[in-house]
C-alpha positions as CSV (number, residue, x, y, z in Angstrom):
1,X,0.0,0.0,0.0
2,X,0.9,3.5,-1.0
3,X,1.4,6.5,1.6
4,X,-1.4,7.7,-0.7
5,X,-3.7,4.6,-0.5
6,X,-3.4,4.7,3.4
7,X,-4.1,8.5,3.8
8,X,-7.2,7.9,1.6
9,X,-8.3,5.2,3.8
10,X,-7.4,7.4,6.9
11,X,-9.8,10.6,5.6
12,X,-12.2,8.1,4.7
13,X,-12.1,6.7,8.3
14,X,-12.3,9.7,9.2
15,X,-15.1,11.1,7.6
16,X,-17.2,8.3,8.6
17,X,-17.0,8.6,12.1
18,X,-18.1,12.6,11.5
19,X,-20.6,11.4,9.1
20,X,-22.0,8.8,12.0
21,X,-22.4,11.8,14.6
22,X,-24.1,14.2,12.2
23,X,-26.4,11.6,11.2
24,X,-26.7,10.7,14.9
25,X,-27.3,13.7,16.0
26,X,-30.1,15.0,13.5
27,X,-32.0,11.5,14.1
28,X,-31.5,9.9,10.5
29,X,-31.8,6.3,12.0
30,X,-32.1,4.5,8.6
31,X,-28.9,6.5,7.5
32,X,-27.0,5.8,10.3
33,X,-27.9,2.1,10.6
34,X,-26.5,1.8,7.0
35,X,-23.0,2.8,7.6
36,X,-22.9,-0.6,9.3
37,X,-22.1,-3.4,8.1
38,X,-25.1,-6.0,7.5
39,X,-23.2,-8.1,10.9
40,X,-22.3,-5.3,12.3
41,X,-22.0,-4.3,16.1
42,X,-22.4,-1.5,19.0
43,X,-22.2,-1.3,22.4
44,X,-23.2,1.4,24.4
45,X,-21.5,2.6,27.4
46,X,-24.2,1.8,29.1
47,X,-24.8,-2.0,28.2
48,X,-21.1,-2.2,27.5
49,X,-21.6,-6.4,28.2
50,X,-24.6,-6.6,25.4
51,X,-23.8,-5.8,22.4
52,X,-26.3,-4.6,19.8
53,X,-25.3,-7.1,16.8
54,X,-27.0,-6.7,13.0
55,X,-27.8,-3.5,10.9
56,X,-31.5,-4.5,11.7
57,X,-31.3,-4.8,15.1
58,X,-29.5,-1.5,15.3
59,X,-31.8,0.1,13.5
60,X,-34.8,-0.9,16.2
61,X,-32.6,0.0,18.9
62,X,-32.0,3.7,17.4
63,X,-35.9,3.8,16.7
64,X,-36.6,2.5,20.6
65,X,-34.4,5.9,21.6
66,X,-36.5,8.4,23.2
67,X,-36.6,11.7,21.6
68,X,-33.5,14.5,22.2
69,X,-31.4,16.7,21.1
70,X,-28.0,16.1,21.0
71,X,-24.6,17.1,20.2
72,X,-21.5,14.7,19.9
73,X,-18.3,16.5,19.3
74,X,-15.2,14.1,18.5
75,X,-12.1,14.8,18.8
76,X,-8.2,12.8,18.9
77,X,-9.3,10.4,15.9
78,X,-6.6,8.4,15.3
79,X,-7.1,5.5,12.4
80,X,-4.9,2.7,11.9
81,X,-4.7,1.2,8.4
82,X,-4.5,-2.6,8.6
83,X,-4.7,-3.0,5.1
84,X,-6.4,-2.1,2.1
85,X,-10.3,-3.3,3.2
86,X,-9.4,-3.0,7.1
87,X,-9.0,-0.3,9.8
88,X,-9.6,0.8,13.0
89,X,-10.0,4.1,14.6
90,X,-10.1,5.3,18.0
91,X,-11.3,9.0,19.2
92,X,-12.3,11.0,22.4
93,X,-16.4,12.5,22.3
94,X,-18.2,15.2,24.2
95,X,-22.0,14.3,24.4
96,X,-24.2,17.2,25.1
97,X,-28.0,16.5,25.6
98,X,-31.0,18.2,26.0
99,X,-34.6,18.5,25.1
100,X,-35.6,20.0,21.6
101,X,-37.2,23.3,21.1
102,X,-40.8,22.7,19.5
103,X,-40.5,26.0,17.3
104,X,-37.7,24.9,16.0
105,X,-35.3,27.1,18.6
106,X,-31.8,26.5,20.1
107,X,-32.5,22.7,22.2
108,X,-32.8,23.1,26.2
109,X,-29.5,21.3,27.5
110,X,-29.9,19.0,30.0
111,X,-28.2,19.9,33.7
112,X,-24.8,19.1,34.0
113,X,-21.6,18.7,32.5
114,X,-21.3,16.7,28.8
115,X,-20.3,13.2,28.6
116,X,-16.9,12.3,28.0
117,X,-16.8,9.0,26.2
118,X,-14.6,7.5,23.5
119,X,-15.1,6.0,20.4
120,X,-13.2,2.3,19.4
121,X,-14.4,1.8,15.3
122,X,-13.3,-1.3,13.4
123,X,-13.8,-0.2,10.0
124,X,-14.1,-3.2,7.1
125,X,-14.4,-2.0,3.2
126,X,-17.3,-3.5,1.4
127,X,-19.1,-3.7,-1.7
128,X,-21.6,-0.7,-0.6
């Protein structure tokens, strides 16, 4: 592989994990559930032991969310190129919550301080 081909594969990491928050964050379940591959997986930090396995089943999971308004903010993405269909990434997130304006306003943010999580992605290049 190239310096090239992996810096291509590094942006491309890249943008998918910015592309996975925006999409996250403006509620475009069927979107984000297709940036998954069709066996792959989640877990939340709050299930961390059960895992959320299968684009369908990730799909209902995002649809079972109750409504907010959020804001993830990432930040120290680091990708590692295994190869030319494989990589992983890692990267730092703010989470900031709240309840959304009916009108169409600025969101209420929730009391407190964001969450401070992290990101591990195992990235696999497919056909789609």
């Amino acid at each position: 592989m190239t310096p090239e081909q992996r810096l291509a594969i590094e942006w491309e990491c890249t943008r998918l994990i910015n592309l996975y928050v925006n999409l996250n964050d403006e509620g475009r379940w069927d979107e984000l559930a297709a940036l998954y591959a069709e066996d792959g997986l989640m877990t939340r930090p709050t299930a961390p032991d059960a895992p959320i396995v299968g684009r369908k089943a990730l799909l209902d999971s995002f649809l079972a969310r109750p409504p907010r308004a959020s804001g993830h903010v990432c930040a120290n993405m680091v990708v590692d190129v295994q190869s030319p269909t494989s990589a992983s990434a890692f990267s730092v997130i703010l989470l900031f919550t709240g309840a959304a304006d009916p009108a169409g306003g600025l969101p209420t943010r929730d009391e407190g301080p964001p969450l401070v999580g992290t990101y591990r992605d195992r990235f696999v290049f497919t056909e789609e």
